[in-house]
PDB file of N, CA and C in Angstrom:
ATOM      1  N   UNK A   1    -338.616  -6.174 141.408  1.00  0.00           N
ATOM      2  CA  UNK A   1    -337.873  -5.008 140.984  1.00  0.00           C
ATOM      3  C   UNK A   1    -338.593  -4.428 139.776  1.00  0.00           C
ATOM      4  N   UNK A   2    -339.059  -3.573 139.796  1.00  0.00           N
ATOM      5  CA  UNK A   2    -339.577  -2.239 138.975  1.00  0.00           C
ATOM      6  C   UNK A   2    -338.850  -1.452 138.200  1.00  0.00           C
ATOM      7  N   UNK A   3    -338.552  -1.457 136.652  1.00  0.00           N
ATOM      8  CA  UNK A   3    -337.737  -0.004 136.441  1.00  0.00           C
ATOM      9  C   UNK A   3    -338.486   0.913 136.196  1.00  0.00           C
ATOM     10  N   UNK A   4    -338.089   2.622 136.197  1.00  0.00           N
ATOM     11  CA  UNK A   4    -338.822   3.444 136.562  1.00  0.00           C
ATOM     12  C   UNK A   4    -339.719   3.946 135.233  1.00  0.00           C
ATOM     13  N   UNK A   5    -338.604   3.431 134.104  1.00  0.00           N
ATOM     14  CA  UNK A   5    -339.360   3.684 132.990  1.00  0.00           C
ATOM     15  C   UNK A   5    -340.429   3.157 132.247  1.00  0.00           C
ATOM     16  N   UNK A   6    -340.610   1.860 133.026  1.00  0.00           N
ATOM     17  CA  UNK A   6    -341.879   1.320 132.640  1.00  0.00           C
ATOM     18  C   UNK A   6    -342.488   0.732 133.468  1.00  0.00           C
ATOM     19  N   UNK A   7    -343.647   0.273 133.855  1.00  0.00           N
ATOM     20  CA  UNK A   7    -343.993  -0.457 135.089  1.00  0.00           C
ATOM     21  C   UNK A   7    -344.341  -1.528 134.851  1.00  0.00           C
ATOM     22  N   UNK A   8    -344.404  -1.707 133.190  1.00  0.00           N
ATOM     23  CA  UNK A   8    -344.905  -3.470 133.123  1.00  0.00           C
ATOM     24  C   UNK A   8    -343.266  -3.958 132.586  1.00  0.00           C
ATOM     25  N   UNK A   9    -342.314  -3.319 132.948  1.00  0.00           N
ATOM     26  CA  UNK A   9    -340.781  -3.867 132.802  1.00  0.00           C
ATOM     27  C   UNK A   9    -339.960  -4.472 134.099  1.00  0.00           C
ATOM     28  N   UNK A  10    -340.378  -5.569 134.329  1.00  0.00           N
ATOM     29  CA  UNK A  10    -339.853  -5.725 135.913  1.00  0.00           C
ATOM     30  C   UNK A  10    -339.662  -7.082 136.269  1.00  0.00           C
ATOM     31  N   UNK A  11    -338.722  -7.816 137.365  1.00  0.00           N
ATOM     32  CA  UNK A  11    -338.126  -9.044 137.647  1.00  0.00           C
ATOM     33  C   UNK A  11    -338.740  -8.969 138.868  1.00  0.00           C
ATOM     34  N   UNK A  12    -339.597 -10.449 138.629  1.00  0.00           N
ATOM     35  CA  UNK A  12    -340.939 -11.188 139.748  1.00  0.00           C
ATOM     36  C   UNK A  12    -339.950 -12.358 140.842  1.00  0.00           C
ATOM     37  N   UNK A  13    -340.112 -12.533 141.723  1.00  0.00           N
ATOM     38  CA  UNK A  13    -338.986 -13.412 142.827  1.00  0.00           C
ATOM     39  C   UNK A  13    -340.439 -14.399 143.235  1.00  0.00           C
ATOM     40  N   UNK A  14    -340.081 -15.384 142.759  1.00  0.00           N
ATOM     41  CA  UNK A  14    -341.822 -16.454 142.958  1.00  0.00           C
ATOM     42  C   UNK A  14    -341.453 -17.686 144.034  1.00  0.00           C
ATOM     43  N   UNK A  15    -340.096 -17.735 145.267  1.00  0.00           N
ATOM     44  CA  UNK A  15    -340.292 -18.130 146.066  1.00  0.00           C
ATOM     45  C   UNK A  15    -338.765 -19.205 145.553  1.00  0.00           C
ATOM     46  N   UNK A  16    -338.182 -19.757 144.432  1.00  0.00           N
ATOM     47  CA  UNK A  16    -337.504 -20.599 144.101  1.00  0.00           C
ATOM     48  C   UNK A  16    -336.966 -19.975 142.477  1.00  0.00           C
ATOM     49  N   UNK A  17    -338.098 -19.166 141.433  1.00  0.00           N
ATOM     50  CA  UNK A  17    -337.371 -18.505 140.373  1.00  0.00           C
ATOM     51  C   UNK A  17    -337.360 -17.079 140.398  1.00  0.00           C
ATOM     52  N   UNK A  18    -336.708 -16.616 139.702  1.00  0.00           N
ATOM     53  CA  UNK A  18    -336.784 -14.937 138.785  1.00  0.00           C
ATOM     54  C   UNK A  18    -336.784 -14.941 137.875  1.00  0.00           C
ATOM     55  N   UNK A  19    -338.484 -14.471 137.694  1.00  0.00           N
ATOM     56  CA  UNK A  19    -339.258 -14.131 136.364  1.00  0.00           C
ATOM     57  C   UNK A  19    -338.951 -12.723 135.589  1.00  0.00           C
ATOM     58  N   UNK A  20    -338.555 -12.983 134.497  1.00  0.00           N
ATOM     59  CA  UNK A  20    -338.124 -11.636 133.905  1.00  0.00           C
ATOM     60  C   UNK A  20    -339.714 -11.262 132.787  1.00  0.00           C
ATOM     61  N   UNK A  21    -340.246 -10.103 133.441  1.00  0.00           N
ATOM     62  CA  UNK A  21    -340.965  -9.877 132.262  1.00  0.00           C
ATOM     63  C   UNK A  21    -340.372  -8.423 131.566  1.00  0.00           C
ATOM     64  N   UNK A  22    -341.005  -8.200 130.205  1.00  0.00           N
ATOM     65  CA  UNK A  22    -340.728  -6.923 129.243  1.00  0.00           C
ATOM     66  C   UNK A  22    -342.152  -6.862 128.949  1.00  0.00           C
ATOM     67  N   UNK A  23    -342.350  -5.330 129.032  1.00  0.00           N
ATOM     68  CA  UNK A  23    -343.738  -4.860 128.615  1.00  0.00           C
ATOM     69  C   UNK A  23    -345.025  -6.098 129.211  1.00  0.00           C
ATOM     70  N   UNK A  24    -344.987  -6.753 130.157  1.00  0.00           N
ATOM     71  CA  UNK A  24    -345.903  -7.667 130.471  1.00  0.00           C
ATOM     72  C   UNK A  24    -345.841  -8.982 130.209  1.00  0.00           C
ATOM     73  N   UNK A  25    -344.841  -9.257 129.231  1.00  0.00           N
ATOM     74  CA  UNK A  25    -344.770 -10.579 129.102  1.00  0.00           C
ATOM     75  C   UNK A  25    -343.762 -11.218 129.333  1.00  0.00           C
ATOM     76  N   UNK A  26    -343.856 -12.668 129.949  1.00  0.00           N
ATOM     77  CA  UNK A  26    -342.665 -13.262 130.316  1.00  0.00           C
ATOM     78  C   UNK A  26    -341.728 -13.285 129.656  1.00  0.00           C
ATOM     79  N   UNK A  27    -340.440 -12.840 129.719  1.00  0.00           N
ATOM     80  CA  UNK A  27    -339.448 -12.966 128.744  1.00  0.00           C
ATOM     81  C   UNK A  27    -338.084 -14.239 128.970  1.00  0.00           C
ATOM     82  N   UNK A  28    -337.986 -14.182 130.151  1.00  0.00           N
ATOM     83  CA  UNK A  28    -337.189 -15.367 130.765  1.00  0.00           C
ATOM     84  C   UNK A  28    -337.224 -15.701 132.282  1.00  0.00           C
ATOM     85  N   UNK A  29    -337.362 -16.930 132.862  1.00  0.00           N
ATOM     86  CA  UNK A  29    -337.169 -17.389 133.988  1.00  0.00           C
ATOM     87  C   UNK A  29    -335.747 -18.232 134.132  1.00  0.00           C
ATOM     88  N   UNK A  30    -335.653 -17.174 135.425  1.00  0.00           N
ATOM     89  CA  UNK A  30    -334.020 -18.560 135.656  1.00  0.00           C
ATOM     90  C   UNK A  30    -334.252 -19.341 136.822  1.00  0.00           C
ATOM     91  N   UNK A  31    -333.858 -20.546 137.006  1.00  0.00           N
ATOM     92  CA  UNK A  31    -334.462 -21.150 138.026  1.00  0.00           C
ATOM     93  C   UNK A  31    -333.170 -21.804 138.455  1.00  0.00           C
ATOM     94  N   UNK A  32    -332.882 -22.537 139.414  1.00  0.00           N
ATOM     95  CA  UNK A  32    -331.748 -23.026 140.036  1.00  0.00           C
ATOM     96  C   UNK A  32    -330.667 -24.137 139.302  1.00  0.00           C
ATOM     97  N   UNK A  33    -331.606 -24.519 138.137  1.00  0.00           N
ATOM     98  CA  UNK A  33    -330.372 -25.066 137.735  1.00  0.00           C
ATOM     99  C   UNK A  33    -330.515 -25.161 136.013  1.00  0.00           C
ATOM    100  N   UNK A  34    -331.148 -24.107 135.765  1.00  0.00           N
ATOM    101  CA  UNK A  34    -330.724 -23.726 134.163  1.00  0.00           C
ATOM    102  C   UNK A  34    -332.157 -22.609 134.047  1.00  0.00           C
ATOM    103  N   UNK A  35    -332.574 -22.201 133.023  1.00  0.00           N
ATOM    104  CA  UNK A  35    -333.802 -21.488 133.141  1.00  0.00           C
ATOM    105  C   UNK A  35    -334.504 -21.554 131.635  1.00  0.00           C
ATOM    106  N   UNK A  36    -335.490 -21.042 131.383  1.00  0.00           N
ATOM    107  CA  UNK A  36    -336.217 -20.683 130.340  1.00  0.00           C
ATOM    108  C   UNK A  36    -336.438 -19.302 129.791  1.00  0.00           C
ATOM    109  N   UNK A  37    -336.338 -19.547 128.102  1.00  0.00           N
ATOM    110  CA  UNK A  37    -336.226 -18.773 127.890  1.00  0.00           C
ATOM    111  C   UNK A  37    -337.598 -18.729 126.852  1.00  0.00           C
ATOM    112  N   UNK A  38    -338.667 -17.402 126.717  1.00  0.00           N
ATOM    113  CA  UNK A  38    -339.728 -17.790 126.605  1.00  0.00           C
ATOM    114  C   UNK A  38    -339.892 -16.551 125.398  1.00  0.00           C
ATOM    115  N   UNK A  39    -340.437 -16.877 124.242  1.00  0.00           N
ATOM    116  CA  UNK A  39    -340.531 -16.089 123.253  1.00  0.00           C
ATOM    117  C   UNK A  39    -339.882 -16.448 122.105  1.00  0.00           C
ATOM    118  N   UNK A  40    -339.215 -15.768 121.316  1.00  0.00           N
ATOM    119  CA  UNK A  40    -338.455 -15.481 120.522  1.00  0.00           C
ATOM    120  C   UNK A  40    -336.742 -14.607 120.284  1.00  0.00           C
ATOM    121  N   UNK A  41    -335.755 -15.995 120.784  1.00  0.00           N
ATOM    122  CA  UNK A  41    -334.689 -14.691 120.751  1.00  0.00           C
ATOM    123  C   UNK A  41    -333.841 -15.020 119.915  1.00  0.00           C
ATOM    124  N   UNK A  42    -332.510 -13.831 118.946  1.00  0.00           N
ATOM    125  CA  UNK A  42    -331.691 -14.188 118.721  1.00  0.00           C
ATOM    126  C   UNK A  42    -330.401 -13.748 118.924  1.00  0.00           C
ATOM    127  N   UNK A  43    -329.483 -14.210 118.750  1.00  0.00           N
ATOM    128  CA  UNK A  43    -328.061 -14.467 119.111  1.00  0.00           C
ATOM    129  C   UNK A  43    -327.412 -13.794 118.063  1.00  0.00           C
ATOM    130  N   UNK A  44    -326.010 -12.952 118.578  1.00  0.00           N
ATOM    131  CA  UNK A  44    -325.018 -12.242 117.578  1.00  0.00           C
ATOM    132  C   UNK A  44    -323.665 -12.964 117.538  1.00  0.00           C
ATOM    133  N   UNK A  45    -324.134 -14.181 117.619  1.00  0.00           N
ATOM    134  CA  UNK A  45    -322.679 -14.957 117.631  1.00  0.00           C
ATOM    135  C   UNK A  45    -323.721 -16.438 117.688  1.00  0.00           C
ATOM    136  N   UNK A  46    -322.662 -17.711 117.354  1.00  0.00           N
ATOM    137  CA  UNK A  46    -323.274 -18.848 117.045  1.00  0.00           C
ATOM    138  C   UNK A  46    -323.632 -19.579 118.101  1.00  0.00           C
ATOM    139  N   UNK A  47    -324.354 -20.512 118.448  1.00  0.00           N
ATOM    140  CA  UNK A  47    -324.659 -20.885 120.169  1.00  0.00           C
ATOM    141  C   UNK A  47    -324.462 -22.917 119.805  1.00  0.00           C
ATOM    142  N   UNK A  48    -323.573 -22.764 120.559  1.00  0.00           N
ATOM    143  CA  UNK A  48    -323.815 -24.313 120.276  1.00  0.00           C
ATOM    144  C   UNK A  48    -323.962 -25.342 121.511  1.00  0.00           C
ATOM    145  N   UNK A  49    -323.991 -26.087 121.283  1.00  0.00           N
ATOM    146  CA  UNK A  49    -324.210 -26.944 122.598  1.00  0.00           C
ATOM    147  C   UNK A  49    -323.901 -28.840 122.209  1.00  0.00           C
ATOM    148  N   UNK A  50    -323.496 -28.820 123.907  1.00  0.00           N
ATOM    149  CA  UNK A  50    -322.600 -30.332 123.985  1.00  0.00           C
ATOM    150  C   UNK A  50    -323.289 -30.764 125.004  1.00  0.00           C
ATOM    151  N   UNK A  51    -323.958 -32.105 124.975  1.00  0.00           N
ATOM    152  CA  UNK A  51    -324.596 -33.049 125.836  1.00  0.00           C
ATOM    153  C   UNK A  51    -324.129 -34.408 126.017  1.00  0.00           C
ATOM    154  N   UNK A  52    -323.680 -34.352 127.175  1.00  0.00           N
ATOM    155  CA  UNK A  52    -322.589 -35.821 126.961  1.00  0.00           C
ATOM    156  C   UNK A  52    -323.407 -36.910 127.359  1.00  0.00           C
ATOM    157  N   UNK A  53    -324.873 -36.406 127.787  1.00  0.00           N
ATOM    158  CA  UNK A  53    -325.108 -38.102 127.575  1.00  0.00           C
ATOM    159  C   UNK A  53    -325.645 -38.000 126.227  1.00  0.00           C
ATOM    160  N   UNK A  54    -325.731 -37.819 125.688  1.00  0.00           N
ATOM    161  CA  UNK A  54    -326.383 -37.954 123.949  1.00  0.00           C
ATOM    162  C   UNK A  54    -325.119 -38.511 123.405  1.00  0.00           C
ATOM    163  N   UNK A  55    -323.704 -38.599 123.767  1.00  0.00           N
ATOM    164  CA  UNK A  55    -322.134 -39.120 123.045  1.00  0.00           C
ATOM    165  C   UNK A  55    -322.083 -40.289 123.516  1.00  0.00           C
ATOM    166  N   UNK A  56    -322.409 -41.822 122.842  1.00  0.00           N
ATOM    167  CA  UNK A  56    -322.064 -42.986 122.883  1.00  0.00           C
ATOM    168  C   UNK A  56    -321.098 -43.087 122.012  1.00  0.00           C
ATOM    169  N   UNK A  57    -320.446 -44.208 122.240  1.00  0.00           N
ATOM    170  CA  UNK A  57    -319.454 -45.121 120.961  1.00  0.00           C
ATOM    171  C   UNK A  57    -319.223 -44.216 120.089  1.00  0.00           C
ATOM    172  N   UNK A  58    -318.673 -42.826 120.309  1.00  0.00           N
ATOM    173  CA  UNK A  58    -318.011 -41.984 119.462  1.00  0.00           C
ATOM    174  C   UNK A  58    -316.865 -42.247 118.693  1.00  0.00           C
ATOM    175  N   UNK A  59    -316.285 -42.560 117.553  1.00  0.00           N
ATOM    176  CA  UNK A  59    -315.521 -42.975 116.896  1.00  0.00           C
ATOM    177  C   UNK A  59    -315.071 -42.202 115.357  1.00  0.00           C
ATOM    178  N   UNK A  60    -313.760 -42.232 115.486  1.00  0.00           N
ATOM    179  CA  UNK A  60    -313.475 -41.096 114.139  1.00  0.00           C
ATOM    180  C   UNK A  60    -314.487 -41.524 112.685  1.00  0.00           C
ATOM    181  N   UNK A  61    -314.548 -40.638 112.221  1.00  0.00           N
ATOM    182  CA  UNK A  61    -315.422 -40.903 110.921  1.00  0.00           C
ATOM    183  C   UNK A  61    -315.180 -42.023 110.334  1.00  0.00           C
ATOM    184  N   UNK A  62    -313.325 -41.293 110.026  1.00  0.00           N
ATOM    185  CA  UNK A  62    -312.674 -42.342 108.833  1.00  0.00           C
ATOM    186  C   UNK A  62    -312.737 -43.929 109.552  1.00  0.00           C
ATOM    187  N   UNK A  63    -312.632 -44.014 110.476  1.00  0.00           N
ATOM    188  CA  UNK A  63    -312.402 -45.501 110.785  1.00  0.00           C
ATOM    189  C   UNK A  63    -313.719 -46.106 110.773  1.00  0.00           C
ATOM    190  N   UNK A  64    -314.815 -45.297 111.019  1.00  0.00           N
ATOM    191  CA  UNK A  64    -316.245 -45.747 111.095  1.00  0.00           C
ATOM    192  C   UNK A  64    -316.702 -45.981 109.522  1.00  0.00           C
ATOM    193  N   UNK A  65    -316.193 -45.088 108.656  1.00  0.00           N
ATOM    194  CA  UNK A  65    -316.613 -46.098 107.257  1.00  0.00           C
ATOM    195  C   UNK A  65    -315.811 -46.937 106.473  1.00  0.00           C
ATOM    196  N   UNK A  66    -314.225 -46.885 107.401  1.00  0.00           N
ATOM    197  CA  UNK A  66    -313.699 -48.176 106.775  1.00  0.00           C
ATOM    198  C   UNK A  66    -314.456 -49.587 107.120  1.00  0.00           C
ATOM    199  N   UNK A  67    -315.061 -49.201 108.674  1.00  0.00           N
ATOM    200  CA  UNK A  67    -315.832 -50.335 108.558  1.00  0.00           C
ATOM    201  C   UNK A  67    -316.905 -50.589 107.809  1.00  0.00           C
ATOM    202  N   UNK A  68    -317.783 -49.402 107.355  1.00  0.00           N
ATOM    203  CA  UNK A  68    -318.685 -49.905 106.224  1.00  0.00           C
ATOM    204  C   UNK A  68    -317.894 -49.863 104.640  1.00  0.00           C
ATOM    205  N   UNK A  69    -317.753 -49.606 104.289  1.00  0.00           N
ATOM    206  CA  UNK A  69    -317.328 -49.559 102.988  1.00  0.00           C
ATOM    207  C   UNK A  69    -316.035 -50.324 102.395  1.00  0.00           C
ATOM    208  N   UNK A  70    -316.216 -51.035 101.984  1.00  0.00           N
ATOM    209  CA  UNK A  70    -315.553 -52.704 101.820  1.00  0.00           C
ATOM    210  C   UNK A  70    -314.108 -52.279 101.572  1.00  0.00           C
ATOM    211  N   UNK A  71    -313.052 -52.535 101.368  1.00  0.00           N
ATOM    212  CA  UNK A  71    -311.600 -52.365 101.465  1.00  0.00           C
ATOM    213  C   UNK A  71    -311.783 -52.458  99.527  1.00  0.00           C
ATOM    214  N   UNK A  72    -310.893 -51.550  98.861  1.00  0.00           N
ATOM    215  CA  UNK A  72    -310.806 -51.826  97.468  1.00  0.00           C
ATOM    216  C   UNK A  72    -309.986 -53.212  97.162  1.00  0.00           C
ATOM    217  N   UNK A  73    -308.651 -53.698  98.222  1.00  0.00           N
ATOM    218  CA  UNK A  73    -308.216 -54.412  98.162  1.00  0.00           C
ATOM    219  C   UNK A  73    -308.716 -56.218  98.758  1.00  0.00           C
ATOM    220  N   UNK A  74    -309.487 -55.990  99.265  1.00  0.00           N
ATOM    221  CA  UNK A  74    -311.034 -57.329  99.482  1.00  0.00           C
ATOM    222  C   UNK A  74    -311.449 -57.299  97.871  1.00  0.00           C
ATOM    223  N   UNK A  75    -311.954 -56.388  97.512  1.00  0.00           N
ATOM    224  CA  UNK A  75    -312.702 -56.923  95.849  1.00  0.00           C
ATOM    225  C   UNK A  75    -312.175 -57.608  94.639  1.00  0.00           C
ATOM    226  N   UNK A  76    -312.522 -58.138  93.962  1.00  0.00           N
ATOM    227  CA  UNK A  76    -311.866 -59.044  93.262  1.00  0.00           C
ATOM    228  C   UNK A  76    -311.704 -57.581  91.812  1.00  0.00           C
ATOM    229  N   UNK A  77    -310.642 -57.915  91.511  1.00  0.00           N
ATOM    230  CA  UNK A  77    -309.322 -57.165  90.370  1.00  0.00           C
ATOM    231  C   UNK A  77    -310.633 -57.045  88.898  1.00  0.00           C
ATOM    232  N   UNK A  78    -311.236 -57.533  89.194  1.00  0.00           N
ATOM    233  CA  UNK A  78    -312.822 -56.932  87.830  1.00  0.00           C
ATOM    234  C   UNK A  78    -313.722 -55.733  88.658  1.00  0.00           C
ATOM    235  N   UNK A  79    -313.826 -56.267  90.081  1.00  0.00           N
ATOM    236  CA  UNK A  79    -314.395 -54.990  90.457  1.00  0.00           C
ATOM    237  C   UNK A  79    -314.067 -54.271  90.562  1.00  0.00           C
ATOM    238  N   UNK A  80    -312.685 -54.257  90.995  1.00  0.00           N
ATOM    239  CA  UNK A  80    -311.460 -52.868  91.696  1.00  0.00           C
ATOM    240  C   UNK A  80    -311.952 -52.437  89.974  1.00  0.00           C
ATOM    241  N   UNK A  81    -311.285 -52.780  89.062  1.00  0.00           N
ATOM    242  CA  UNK A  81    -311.204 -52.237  87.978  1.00  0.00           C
ATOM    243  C   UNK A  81    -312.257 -50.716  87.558  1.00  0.00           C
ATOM    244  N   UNK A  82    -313.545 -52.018  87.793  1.00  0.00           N
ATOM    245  CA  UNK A  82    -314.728 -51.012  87.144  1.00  0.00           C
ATOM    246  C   UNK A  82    -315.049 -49.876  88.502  1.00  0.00           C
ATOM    247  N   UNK A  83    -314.698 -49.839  89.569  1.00  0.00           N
ATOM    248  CA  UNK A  83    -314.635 -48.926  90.246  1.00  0.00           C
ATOM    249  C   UNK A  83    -313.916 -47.997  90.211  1.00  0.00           C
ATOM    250  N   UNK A  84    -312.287 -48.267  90.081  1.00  0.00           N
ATOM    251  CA  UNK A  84    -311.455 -47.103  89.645  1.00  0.00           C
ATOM    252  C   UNK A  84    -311.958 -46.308  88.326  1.00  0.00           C
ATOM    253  N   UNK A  85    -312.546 -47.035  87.619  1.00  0.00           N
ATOM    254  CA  UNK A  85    -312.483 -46.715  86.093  1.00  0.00           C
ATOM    255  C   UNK A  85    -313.880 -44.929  86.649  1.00  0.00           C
ATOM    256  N   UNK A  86    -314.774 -45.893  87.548  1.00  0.00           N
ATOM    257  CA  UNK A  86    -316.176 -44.930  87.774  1.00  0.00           C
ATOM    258  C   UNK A  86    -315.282 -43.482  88.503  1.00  0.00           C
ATOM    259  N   UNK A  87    -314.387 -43.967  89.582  1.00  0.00           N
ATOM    260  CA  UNK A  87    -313.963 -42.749  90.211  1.00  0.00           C
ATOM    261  C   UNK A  87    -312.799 -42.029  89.382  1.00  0.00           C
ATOM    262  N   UNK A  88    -311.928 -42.162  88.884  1.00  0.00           N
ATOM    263  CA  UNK A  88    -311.336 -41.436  87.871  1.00  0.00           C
ATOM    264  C   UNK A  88    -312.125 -40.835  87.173  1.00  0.00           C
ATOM    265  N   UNK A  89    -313.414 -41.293  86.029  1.00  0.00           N
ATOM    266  CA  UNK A  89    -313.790 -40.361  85.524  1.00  0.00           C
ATOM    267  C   UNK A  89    -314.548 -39.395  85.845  1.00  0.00           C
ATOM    268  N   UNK A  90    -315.016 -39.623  87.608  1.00  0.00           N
ATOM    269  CA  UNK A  90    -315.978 -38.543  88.462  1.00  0.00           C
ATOM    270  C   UNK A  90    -314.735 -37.471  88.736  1.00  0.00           C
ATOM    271  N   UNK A  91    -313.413 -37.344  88.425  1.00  0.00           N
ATOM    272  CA  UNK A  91    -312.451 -36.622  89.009  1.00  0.00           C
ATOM    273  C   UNK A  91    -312.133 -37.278  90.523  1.00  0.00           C
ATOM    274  N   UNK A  92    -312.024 -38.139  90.578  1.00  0.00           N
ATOM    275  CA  UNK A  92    -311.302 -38.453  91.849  1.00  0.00           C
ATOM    276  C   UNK A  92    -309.562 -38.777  91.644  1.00  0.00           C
ATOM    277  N   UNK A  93    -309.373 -38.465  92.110  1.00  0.00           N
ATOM    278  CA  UNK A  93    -307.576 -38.344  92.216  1.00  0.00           C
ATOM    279  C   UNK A  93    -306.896 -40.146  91.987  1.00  0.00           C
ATOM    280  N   UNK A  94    -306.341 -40.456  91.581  1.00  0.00           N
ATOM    281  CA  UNK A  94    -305.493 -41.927  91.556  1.00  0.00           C
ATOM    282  C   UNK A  94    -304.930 -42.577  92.546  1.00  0.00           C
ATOM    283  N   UNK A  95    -305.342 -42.204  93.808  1.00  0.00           N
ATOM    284  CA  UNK A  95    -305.035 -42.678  95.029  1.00  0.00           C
ATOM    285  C   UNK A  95    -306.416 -42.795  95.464  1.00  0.00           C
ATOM    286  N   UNK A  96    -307.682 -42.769  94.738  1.00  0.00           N
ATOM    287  CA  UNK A  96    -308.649 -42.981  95.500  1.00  0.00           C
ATOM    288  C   UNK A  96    -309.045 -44.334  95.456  1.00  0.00           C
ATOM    289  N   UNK A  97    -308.501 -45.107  94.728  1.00  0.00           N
ATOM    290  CA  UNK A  97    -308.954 -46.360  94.723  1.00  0.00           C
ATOM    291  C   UNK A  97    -308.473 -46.912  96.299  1.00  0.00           C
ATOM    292  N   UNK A  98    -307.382 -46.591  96.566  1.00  0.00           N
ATOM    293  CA  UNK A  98    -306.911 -47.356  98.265  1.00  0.00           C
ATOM    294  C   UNK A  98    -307.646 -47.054  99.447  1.00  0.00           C
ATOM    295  N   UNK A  99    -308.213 -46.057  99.267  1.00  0.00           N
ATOM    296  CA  UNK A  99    -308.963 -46.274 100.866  1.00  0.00           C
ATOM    297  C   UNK A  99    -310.775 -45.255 100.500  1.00  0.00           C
ATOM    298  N   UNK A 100    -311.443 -45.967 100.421  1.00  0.00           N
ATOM    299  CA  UNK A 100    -312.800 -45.303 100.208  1.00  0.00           C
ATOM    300  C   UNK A 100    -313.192 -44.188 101.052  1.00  0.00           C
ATOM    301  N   UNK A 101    -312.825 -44.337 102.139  1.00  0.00           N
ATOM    302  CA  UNK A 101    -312.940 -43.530 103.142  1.00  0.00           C
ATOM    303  C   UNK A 101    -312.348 -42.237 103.214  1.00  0.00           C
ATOM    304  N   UNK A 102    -311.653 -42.579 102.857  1.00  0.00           N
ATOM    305  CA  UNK A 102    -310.745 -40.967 102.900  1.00  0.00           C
ATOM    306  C   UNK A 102    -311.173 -40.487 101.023  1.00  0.00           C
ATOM    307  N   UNK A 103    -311.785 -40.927 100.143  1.00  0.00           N
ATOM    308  CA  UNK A 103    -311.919 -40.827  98.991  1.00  0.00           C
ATOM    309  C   UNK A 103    -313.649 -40.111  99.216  1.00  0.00           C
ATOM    310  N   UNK A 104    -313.964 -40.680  99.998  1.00  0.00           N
ATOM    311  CA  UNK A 104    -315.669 -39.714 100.203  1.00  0.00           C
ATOM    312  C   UNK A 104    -315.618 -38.893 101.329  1.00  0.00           C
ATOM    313  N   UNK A 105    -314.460 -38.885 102.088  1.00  0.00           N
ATOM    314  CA  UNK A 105    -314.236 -37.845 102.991  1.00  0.00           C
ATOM    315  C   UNK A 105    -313.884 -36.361 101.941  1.00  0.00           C
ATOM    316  N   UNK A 106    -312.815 -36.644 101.020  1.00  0.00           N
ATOM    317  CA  UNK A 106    -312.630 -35.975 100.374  1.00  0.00           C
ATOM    318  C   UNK A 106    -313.998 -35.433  99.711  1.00  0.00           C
ATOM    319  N   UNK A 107    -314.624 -36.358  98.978  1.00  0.00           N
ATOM    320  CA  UNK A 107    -315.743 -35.541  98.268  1.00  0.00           C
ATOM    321  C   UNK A 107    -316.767 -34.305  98.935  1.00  0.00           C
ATOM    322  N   UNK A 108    -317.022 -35.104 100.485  1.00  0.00           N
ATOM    323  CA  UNK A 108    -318.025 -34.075 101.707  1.00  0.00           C
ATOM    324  C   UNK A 108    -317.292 -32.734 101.695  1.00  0.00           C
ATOM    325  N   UNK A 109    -316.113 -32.552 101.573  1.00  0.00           N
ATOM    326  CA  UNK A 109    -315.382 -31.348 101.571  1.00  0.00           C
ATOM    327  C   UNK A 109    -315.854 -29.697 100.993  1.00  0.00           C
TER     328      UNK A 109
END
């Protein structure tokens, strides 16, 4: 297919894809089960994308660093201490000593 206004503006049929060229150069091929896109393009809205085999052992944040980050109530009452003492004076709120997790969730904010 040819448009009339240009002749190097036109969609090539190569037996299995459709080749899109502009002014002569390939601009995109679509092929049967996704296509290429060849150059430089951008988007007027955000493009995101989900690949479910790339999602193993997905698990909420918070529960994933309660498992790393030791329980305040496991530490012995000298450490709790000098830890509350560090996060109070960083401005952390007086409930941050109970759960770390939700205390550096807060901070990523």
């Amino acid at each position: 297919v040819y448009f009339r206004s240009d002749s190097t503006t036109y969609i090539k049929e190569d037996g299995t894809n459709l080749l899109f060229y502009v002014k002569g150069t390939k601009a995109l091929t679509v092929e049967s089960d996704g296509g290429i896109l060849h150059g430089a393009w951008n988007a007027q809205a955000a493009i995101t994308t989900s690949d479910r085999r790339l999602k193993r052992e997905i698990a909420p944040l918070q529960r994933t660093l309660r498992n790393i980050i030791p329980q305040m109530a496991e530490q012995s009452k000298e450490q709790r201490g000098k830890v509350e003492n560090r996060l109070t004076t960083k401005g952390a709120s007086d409930d941050s000593g109970t759960d770390g997790a939700l205390w550096l969730l807060r901070q990523l904010r």
